[in-house]
């Protein structure tokens, strides 16, 4: 079936550290891939997306590249801020529905 | 403009009771989705509407769950004979069409005692 696996958290970093959150997927065909973010007390928001192999999605300093060979879509940011503290969800789109990973809590300390 | 709204924000009920959860999508969005998020998990798809009809209800866990969207705008998720395992955050999302970004509401936290 279609599924998403992402690294367990929480991930705790100091401000300005480099961030990687791993995400791998299993899917039939070539789905679109997404990263969603949920800030404390807020709803899910789309952070970035990629619709085909080798596409790179980017937003707010975050990047992720759609790697078909490794079925991965790892999220990276070169220098995190305290305001990036949130829960991050990797997802794929299968038909018209989104399939989410379990989420990774990121905590950034000043 | 206004985003997706959901009411109530919190609902506490007793096992065996009936509950209704409401979703107001962004105006003009034809596609509407319901997801359920259990503690420590990502959202799981329940059902999706294109207009007034349920185009895919494959995620509904059993026949105690039902959703309607009679006029193609507001949707109501109905749960009969609630069980403790139904406790979760129920999320609604809408999109202009099925190929667009899904915009999520803040969710309704359902607690079944």
PDB file of C-alpha atoms in Angstrom:
ATOM      1  CA  UNK A   1       0.000   0.000   0.000  1.00  0.00           C
ATOM      2  CA  UNK A   2       0.886   3.657   0.194  1.00  0.00           C
ATOM      3  CA  UNK A   3       2.674   4.799   3.310  1.00  0.00           C
ATOM      4  CA  UNK A   4       5.093   7.380   4.670  1.00  0.00           C
ATOM      5  CA  UNK A   5       7.759   6.826   7.296  1.00  0.00           C
ATOM      6  CA  UNK A   6       9.523   9.724   8.954  1.00  0.00           C
ATOM      7  CA  UNK A   7      12.122   9.940  11.646  1.00  0.00           C
ATOM      8  CA  UNK A   8      10.925   9.863  15.194  1.00  0.00           C
ATOM      9  CA  UNK A   9      11.288  12.888  17.368  1.00  0.00           C
ATOM     10  CA  UNK A  10      11.530  14.964  19.200  1.00  0.00           C
ATOM     11  CA  UNK A  11      14.449  16.596  17.465  1.00  0.00           C
ATOM     12  CA  UNK A  12      16.077  19.234  19.667  1.00  0.00           C
ATOM     13  CA  UNK A  13      18.497  21.714  18.110  1.00  0.00           C
ATOM     14  CA  UNK A  14      20.169  24.953  19.054  1.00  0.00           C
ATOM     15  CA  UNK A  15      19.387  28.067  17.075  1.00  0.00           C
ATOM     16  CA  UNK A  16      21.334  28.289  13.782  1.00  0.00           C
ATOM     17  CA  UNK A  17      21.951  24.533  13.675  1.00  0.00           C
ATOM     18  CA  UNK A  18      21.427  22.492  10.503  1.00  0.00           C
ATOM     19  CA  UNK A  19      18.202  20.510  10.299  1.00  0.00           C
ATOM     20  CA  UNK A  20      17.440  17.246   8.543  1.00  0.00           C
ATOM     21  CA  UNK A  21      14.194  15.341   9.029  1.00  0.00           C
ATOM     22  CA  UNK A  22      14.175  12.070   7.113  1.00  0.00           C
ATOM     23  CA  UNK A  23      11.146  10.900   5.165  1.00  0.00           C
ATOM     24  CA  UNK A  24      10.759   7.808   2.994  1.00  0.00           C
ATOM     25  CA  UNK A  25       7.674   6.595   1.217  1.00  0.00           C
ATOM     26  CA  UNK A  26       6.125   3.520  -0.349  1.00  0.00           C
ATOM     27  CA  UNK A  27       3.727   4.115  -3.199  1.00  0.00           C
ATOM     28  CA  UNK A  28       2.333   2.739  -6.408  1.00  0.00           C
ATOM     29  CA  UNK A  29       3.251   5.041  -9.252  1.00  0.00           C
ATOM     30  CA  UNK A  30       4.772   8.463  -8.697  1.00  0.00           C
ATOM     31  CA  UNK A  31       2.853  10.470  -6.156  1.00  0.00           C
ATOM     32  CA  UNK A  32       3.264  14.141  -5.331  1.00  0.00           C
ATOM     33  CA  UNK A  33       5.141  14.681  -2.073  1.00  0.00           C
ATOM     34  CA  UNK A  34       4.559  17.295   0.605  1.00  0.00           C
ATOM     35  CA  UNK A  35       5.822  18.657   3.873  1.00  0.00           C
ATOM     36  CA  UNK A  36       3.200  20.152   6.190  1.00  0.00           C
ATOM     37  CA  UNK A  37       3.923  22.066   9.398  1.00  0.00           C
ATOM     38  CA  UNK A  38       1.792  22.499  12.491  1.00  0.00           C
ATOM     39  CA  UNK A  39       2.826  25.377  14.748  1.00  0.00           C
ATOM     40  CA  UNK A  40       1.647  25.299  18.368  1.00  0.00           C
ATOM     41  CA  UNK A  41      -2.052  26.105  18.571  1.00  0.00           C
ATOM     42  CA  UNK A  42      -2.463  26.354  14.800  1.00  0.00           C
ATOM     43  CA  UNK A  43      -3.772  24.180  11.971  1.00  0.00           C
ATOM     44  CA  UNK A  44      -1.753  22.244   9.420  1.00  0.00           C
ATOM     45  CA  UNK A  45      -0.087  24.415   6.784  1.00  0.00           C
ATOM     46  CA  UNK A  46       1.571  23.386   3.561  1.00  0.00           C
ATOM     47  CA  UNK A  47       5.302  24.094   3.811  1.00  0.00           C
ATOM     48  CA  UNK A  48       6.537  22.831   0.436  1.00  0.00           C
ATOM     49  CA  UNK A  49       5.827  20.267  -2.239  1.00  0.00           C
ATOM     50  CA  UNK A  50       7.333  18.435  -5.216  1.00  0.00           C
ATOM     51  CA  UNK A  51       5.313  16.807  -7.951  1.00  0.00           C
ATOM     52  CA  UNK A  52       7.868  14.712  -9.843  1.00  0.00           C
ATOM     53  CA  UNK A  53      11.242  13.035  -9.490  1.00  0.00           C
ATOM     54  CA  UNK A  54      14.222  15.364  -8.956  1.00  0.00           C
ATOM     55  CA  UNK A  55      11.933  18.334  -8.221  1.00  0.00           C
ATOM     56  CA  UNK A  56      13.067  20.462  -5.300  1.00  0.00           C
ATOM     57  CA  UNK A  57      10.447  22.152  -3.176  1.00  0.00           C
ATOM     58  CA  UNK A  58      11.487  25.149  -1.099  1.00  0.00           C
ATOM     59  CA  UNK A  59       9.899  27.688   1.225  1.00  0.00           C
ATOM     60  CA  UNK A  60      11.002  29.806   4.209  1.00  0.00           C
ATOM     61  CA  UNK A  61      14.540  28.445   3.961  1.00  0.00           C
ATOM     62  CA  UNK A  62      13.374  24.800   4.014  1.00  0.00           C
ATOM     63  CA  UNK A  63      14.115  22.484   1.090  1.00  0.00           C
ATOM     64  CA  UNK A  64      13.313  18.927   0.084  1.00  0.00           C
ATOM     65  CA  UNK A  65      14.184  16.997  -3.079  1.00  0.00           C
ATOM     66  CA  UNK A  66      12.031  14.217  -4.540  1.00  0.00           C
ATOM     67  CA  UNK A  67      14.389  11.234  -4.866  1.00  0.00           C
ATOM     68  CA  UNK A  68      12.779   8.396  -6.799  1.00  0.00           C
ATOM     69  CA  UNK A  69      15.844   6.102  -6.504  1.00  0.00           C
ATOM     70  CA  UNK A  70      15.763   6.164  -2.723  1.00  0.00           C
ATOM     71  CA  UNK A  71      11.992   6.896  -2.389  1.00  0.00           C
ATOM     72  CA  UNK A  72      12.864   9.765  -0.090  1.00  0.00           C
ATOM     73  CA  UNK A  73      11.882  13.386   0.499  1.00  0.00           C
ATOM     74  CA  UNK A  74      14.081  14.588   3.348  1.00  0.00           C
ATOM     75  CA  UNK A  75      13.454  18.048   4.797  1.00  0.00           C
ATOM     76  CA  UNK A  76      16.467  20.316   5.347  1.00  0.00           C
ATOM     77  CA  UNK A  77      17.170  23.806   6.604  1.00  0.00           C
ATOM     78  CA  UNK A  78      20.570  25.368   6.895  1.00  0.00           C
ATOM     79  CA  UNK A  79      19.972  27.462  10.008  1.00  0.00           C
ATOM     80  CA  UNK A  80      16.951  26.899  12.229  1.00  0.00           C
ATOM     81  CA  UNK A  81      15.298  29.536  14.376  1.00  0.00           C
ATOM     82  CA  UNK A  82      13.301  29.258  17.585  1.00  0.00           C
ATOM     83  CA  UNK A  83      10.221  30.151  15.539  1.00  0.00           C
ATOM     84  CA  UNK A  84      10.663  26.918  13.533  1.00  0.00           C
ATOM     85  CA  UNK A  85       9.634  24.889  16.575  1.00  0.00           C
ATOM     86  CA  UNK A  86       6.636  22.900  15.395  1.00  0.00           C
ATOM     87  CA  UNK A  87       5.500  19.444  14.282  1.00  0.00           C
ATOM     88  CA  UNK A  88       6.488  18.532  10.718  1.00  0.00           C
ATOM     89  CA  UNK A  89       4.552  16.000   8.648  1.00  0.00           C
ATOM     90  CA  UNK A  90       5.701  14.359   5.440  1.00  0.00           C
ATOM     91  CA  UNK A  91       2.880  13.290   3.125  1.00  0.00           C
ATOM     92  CA  UNK A  92       2.162  11.839  -0.282  1.00  0.00           C
ATOM     93  CA  UNK A  93      -0.890  12.387  -2.441  1.00  0.00           C
ATOM     94  CA  UNK A  94      -2.569   9.202  -3.634  1.00  0.00           C
ATOM     95  CA  UNK A  95      -5.568   9.889  -5.828  1.00  0.00           C
ATOM     96  CA  UNK A  96      -7.248  12.781  -4.099  1.00  0.00           C
ATOM     97  CA  UNK A  97      -6.225  11.944  -0.563  1.00  0.00           C
ATOM     98  CA  UNK A  98      -3.137  12.719   1.459  1.00  0.00           C
ATOM     99  CA  UNK A  99      -1.278   9.973   3.295  1.00  0.00           C
ATOM    100  CA  UNK A 100       0.732  11.369   6.222  1.00  0.00           C
ATOM    101  CA  UNK A 101       3.662  10.192   8.270  1.00  0.00           C
ATOM    102  CA  UNK A 102       3.410  10.213  12.050  1.00  0.00           C
ATOM    103  CA  UNK A 103       5.035  13.629  12.394  1.00  0.00           C
ATOM    104  CA  UNK A 104       8.320  14.826  13.871  1.00  0.00           C
ATOM    105  CA  UNK A 105       8.434  17.319  16.724  1.00  0.00           C
ATOM    106  CA  UNK A 106      11.159  19.937  16.305  1.00  0.00           C
ATOM    107  CA  UNK A 107      12.293  21.993  19.278  1.00  0.00           C
ATOM    108  CA  UNK A 108      14.764  24.809  18.723  1.00  0.00           C
ATOM    109  CA  UNK A 109      16.499  26.305  21.753  1.00  0.00           C
ATOM    110  CA  UNK A 110      17.904  29.831  21.876  1.00  0.00           C
TER     111      UNK A 110
ATOM    112  CA  UNK B   1     -10.060  35.975   3.646  1.00  0.00           C
ATOM    113  CA  UNK B   2     -11.621  33.464   5.980  1.00  0.00           C
ATOM    114  CA  UNK B   3     -10.053  30.056   6.193  1.00  0.00           C
ATOM    115  CA  UNK B   4     -11.637  26.704   6.911  1.00  0.00           C
ATOM    116  CA  UNK B   5     -13.577  26.800  10.160  1.00  0.00           C
ATOM    117  CA  UNK B   6     -14.688  23.899  12.321  1.00  0.00           C
ATOM    118  CA  UNK B   7     -17.134  23.764  15.179  1.00  0.00           C
ATOM    119  CA  UNK B   8     -17.060  22.960  17.975  1.00  0.00           C
ATOM    120  CA  UNK B   9     -13.364  23.280  18.745  1.00  0.00           C
ATOM    121  CA  UNK B  10     -13.772  20.767  21.568  1.00  0.00           C
ATOM    122  CA  UNK B  11     -16.428  18.169  22.187  1.00  0.00           C
ATOM    123  CA  UNK B  12     -16.654  15.899  25.205  1.00  0.00           C
ATOM    124  CA  UNK B  13     -19.246  13.162  25.104  1.00  0.00           C
ATOM    125  CA  UNK B  14     -20.057   9.882  26.775  1.00  0.00           C
ATOM    126  CA  UNK B  15     -19.665   6.458  25.270  1.00  0.00           C
ATOM    127  CA  UNK B  16     -22.697   5.513  23.229  1.00  0.00           C
ATOM    128  CA  UNK B  17     -23.789   9.072  22.421  1.00  0.00           C
ATOM    129  CA  UNK B  18     -24.248  10.629  18.980  1.00  0.00           C
ATOM    130  CA  UNK B  19     -22.102  13.585  17.860  1.00  0.00           C
ATOM    131  CA  UNK B  20     -22.008  15.940  14.901  1.00  0.00           C
ATOM    132  CA  UNK B  21     -18.926  17.865  13.829  1.00  0.00           C
ATOM    133  CA  UNK B  22     -19.257  20.770  11.412  1.00  0.00           C
ATOM    134  CA  UNK B  23     -16.911  22.095   8.746  1.00  0.00           C
ATOM    135  CA  UNK B  24     -17.224  25.387   6.852  1.00  0.00           C
ATOM    136  CA  UNK B  25     -14.866  25.309   3.870  1.00  0.00           C
ATOM    137  CA  UNK B  26     -13.305  28.277   2.155  1.00  0.00           C
ATOM    138  CA  UNK B  27     -15.915  29.944  -0.019  1.00  0.00           C
ATOM    139  CA  UNK B  28     -15.902  28.598  -3.553  1.00  0.00           C
ATOM    140  CA  UNK B  29     -13.910  25.466  -2.783  1.00  0.00           C
ATOM    141  CA  UNK B  30     -15.607  22.502  -4.389  1.00  0.00           C
ATOM    142  CA  UNK B  31     -13.554  19.739  -2.766  1.00  0.00           C
ATOM    143  CA  UNK B  32     -13.835  18.980   0.955  1.00  0.00           C
ATOM    144  CA  UNK B  33     -11.946  16.373   2.969  1.00  0.00           C
ATOM    145  CA  UNK B  34     -12.217  14.883   6.456  1.00  0.00           C
ATOM    146  CA  UNK B  35      -9.225  13.412   8.275  1.00  0.00           C
ATOM    147  CA  UNK B  36      -8.779  11.978  11.767  1.00  0.00           C
ATOM    148  CA  UNK B  37      -5.636  12.525  13.811  1.00  0.00           C
ATOM    149  CA  UNK B  38      -5.058  10.308  16.822  1.00  0.00           C
ATOM    150  CA  UNK B  39      -2.576  11.310  19.496  1.00  0.00           C
ATOM    151  CA  UNK B  40       1.006  11.045  18.267  1.00  0.00           C
ATOM    152  CA  UNK B  41      -0.033  10.136  14.730  1.00  0.00           C
ATOM    153  CA  UNK B  42      -0.423  11.885  11.427  1.00  0.00           C
ATOM    154  CA  UNK B  43      -3.854  12.648   9.994  1.00  0.00           C
ATOM    155  CA  UNK B  44      -5.668   9.698   8.373  1.00  0.00           C
ATOM    156  CA  UNK B  45      -8.078  10.162   5.484  1.00  0.00           C
ATOM    157  CA  UNK B  46     -11.754   9.508   6.162  1.00  0.00           C
ATOM    158  CA  UNK B  47     -13.843  10.842   3.268  1.00  0.00           C
ATOM    159  CA  UNK B  48     -13.766  13.355   0.459  1.00  0.00           C
ATOM    160  CA  UNK B  49     -16.539  15.276  -1.298  1.00  0.00           C
ATOM    161  CA  UNK B  50     -16.559  16.779  -4.745  1.00  0.00           C
ATOM    162  CA  UNK B  51     -19.538  19.095  -4.630  1.00  0.00           C
ATOM    163  CA  UNK B  52     -22.424  17.440  -2.823  1.00  0.00           C
ATOM    164  CA  UNK B  53     -21.418  13.841  -3.415  1.00  0.00           C
ATOM    165  CA  UNK B  54     -19.014  11.672  -1.482  1.00  0.00           C
ATOM    166  CA  UNK B  55     -16.445  10.779  -4.117  1.00  0.00           C
ATOM    167  CA  UNK B  56     -14.388   8.532  -1.847  1.00  0.00           C
ATOM    168  CA  UNK B  57     -15.466   7.279   1.589  1.00  0.00           C
ATOM    169  CA  UNK B  58     -12.941   4.462   1.776  1.00  0.00           C
ATOM    170  CA  UNK B  59     -11.368   5.821   4.970  1.00  0.00           C
ATOM    171  CA  UNK B  60     -14.498   5.721   7.132  1.00  0.00           C
ATOM    172  CA  UNK B  61     -13.686   3.091   9.784  1.00  0.00           C
ATOM    173  CA  UNK B  62     -17.168   1.559  10.056  1.00  0.00           C
ATOM    174  CA  UNK B  63     -20.848   2.284   9.552  1.00  0.00           C
ATOM    175  CA  UNK B  64     -21.076   4.367  12.716  1.00  0.00           C
ATOM    176  CA  UNK B  65     -19.402   7.161  10.765  1.00  0.00           C
ATOM    177  CA  UNK B  66     -21.294   9.163   8.145  1.00  0.00           C
ATOM    178  CA  UNK B  67     -20.764  12.536   6.500  1.00  0.00           C
ATOM    179  CA  UNK B  68     -22.964  14.805   4.413  1.00  0.00           C
ATOM    180  CA  UNK B  69     -22.560  17.944   2.354  1.00  0.00           C
ATOM    181  CA  UNK B  70     -26.109  18.637   1.155  1.00  0.00           C
ATOM    182  CA  UNK B  71     -25.553  21.992  -0.548  1.00  0.00           C
ATOM    183  CA  UNK B  72     -21.971  21.565  -1.636  1.00  0.00           C
ATOM    184  CA  UNK B  73     -20.586  23.883   1.020  1.00  0.00           C
ATOM    185  CA  UNK B  74     -20.854  23.082   4.754  1.00  0.00           C
ATOM    186  CA  UNK B  75     -20.223  19.477   5.727  1.00  0.00           C
ATOM    187  CA  UNK B  76     -21.179  17.548   8.843  1.00  0.00           C
ATOM    188  CA  UNK B  77     -19.404  14.445  10.107  1.00  0.00           C
ATOM    189  CA  UNK B  78     -21.754  12.291  12.167  1.00  0.00           C
ATOM    190  CA  UNK B  79     -20.668   9.594  14.576  1.00  0.00           C
ATOM    191  CA  UNK B  80     -23.224   7.242  16.110  1.00  0.00           C
ATOM    192  CA  UNK B  81     -22.795   5.190  19.289  1.00  0.00           C
ATOM    193  CA  UNK B  82     -19.434   6.775  20.040  1.00  0.00           C
ATOM    194  CA  UNK B  83     -16.660   4.620  21.484  1.00  0.00           C
ATOM    195  CA  UNK B  84     -13.601   5.630  23.481  1.00  0.00           C
ATOM    196  CA  UNK B  85     -11.441   4.740  20.491  1.00  0.00           C
ATOM    197  CA  UNK B  86     -13.135   7.509  18.494  1.00  0.00           C
ATOM    198  CA  UNK B  87     -11.330  10.093  20.628  1.00  0.00           C
ATOM    199  CA  UNK B  88      -9.115  12.105  18.271  1.00  0.00           C
ATOM    200  CA  UNK B  89      -8.818  15.442  16.497  1.00  0.00           C
ATOM    201  CA  UNK B  90     -11.051  15.544  13.443  1.00  0.00           C
ATOM    202  CA  UNK B  91      -9.641  17.756  10.693  1.00  0.00           C
ATOM    203  CA  UNK B  92     -11.431  19.229   7.731  1.00  0.00           C
ATOM    204  CA  UNK B  93      -9.712  20.558   4.616  1.00  0.00           C
ATOM    205  CA  UNK B  94     -10.930  22.161   1.412  1.00  0.00           C
ATOM    206  CA  UNK B  95      -9.433  22.920  -1.976  1.00  0.00           C
ATOM    207  CA  UNK B  96     -10.588  24.826  -5.067  1.00  0.00           C
ATOM    208  CA  UNK B  97     -10.571  21.587  -7.053  1.00  0.00           C
ATOM    209  CA  UNK B  98      -9.171  18.157  -6.359  1.00  0.00           C
ATOM    210  CA  UNK B  99      -5.806  18.977  -7.922  1.00  0.00           C
ATOM    211  CA  UNK B 100      -5.069  21.963  -5.704  1.00  0.00           C
ATOM    212  CA  UNK B 101      -3.513  22.439  -2.295  1.00  0.00           C
ATOM    213  CA  UNK B 102      -5.683  21.335   0.616  1.00  0.00           C
ATOM    214  CA  UNK B 103      -6.253  24.038   3.239  1.00  0.00           C
ATOM    215  CA  UNK B 104      -6.835  22.677   6.718  1.00  0.00           C
ATOM    216  CA  UNK B 105      -9.063  23.894   9.497  1.00  0.00           C
ATOM    217  CA  UNK B 106      -8.026  23.999  13.173  1.00  0.00           C
ATOM    218  CA  UNK B 107      -9.808  20.739  13.950  1.00  0.00           C
ATOM    219  CA  UNK B 108     -12.352  19.514  16.474  1.00  0.00           C
ATOM    220  CA  UNK B 109     -10.955  17.635  19.445  1.00  0.00           C
ATOM    221  CA  UNK B 110     -13.395  14.851  20.324  1.00  0.00           C
ATOM    222  CA  UNK B 111     -13.105  13.130  23.688  1.00  0.00           C
ATOM    223  CA  UNK B 112     -15.302  10.127  24.420  1.00  0.00           C
ATOM    224  CA  UNK B 113     -15.463   9.294  28.112  1.00  0.00           C
TER     225      UNK B 113
END
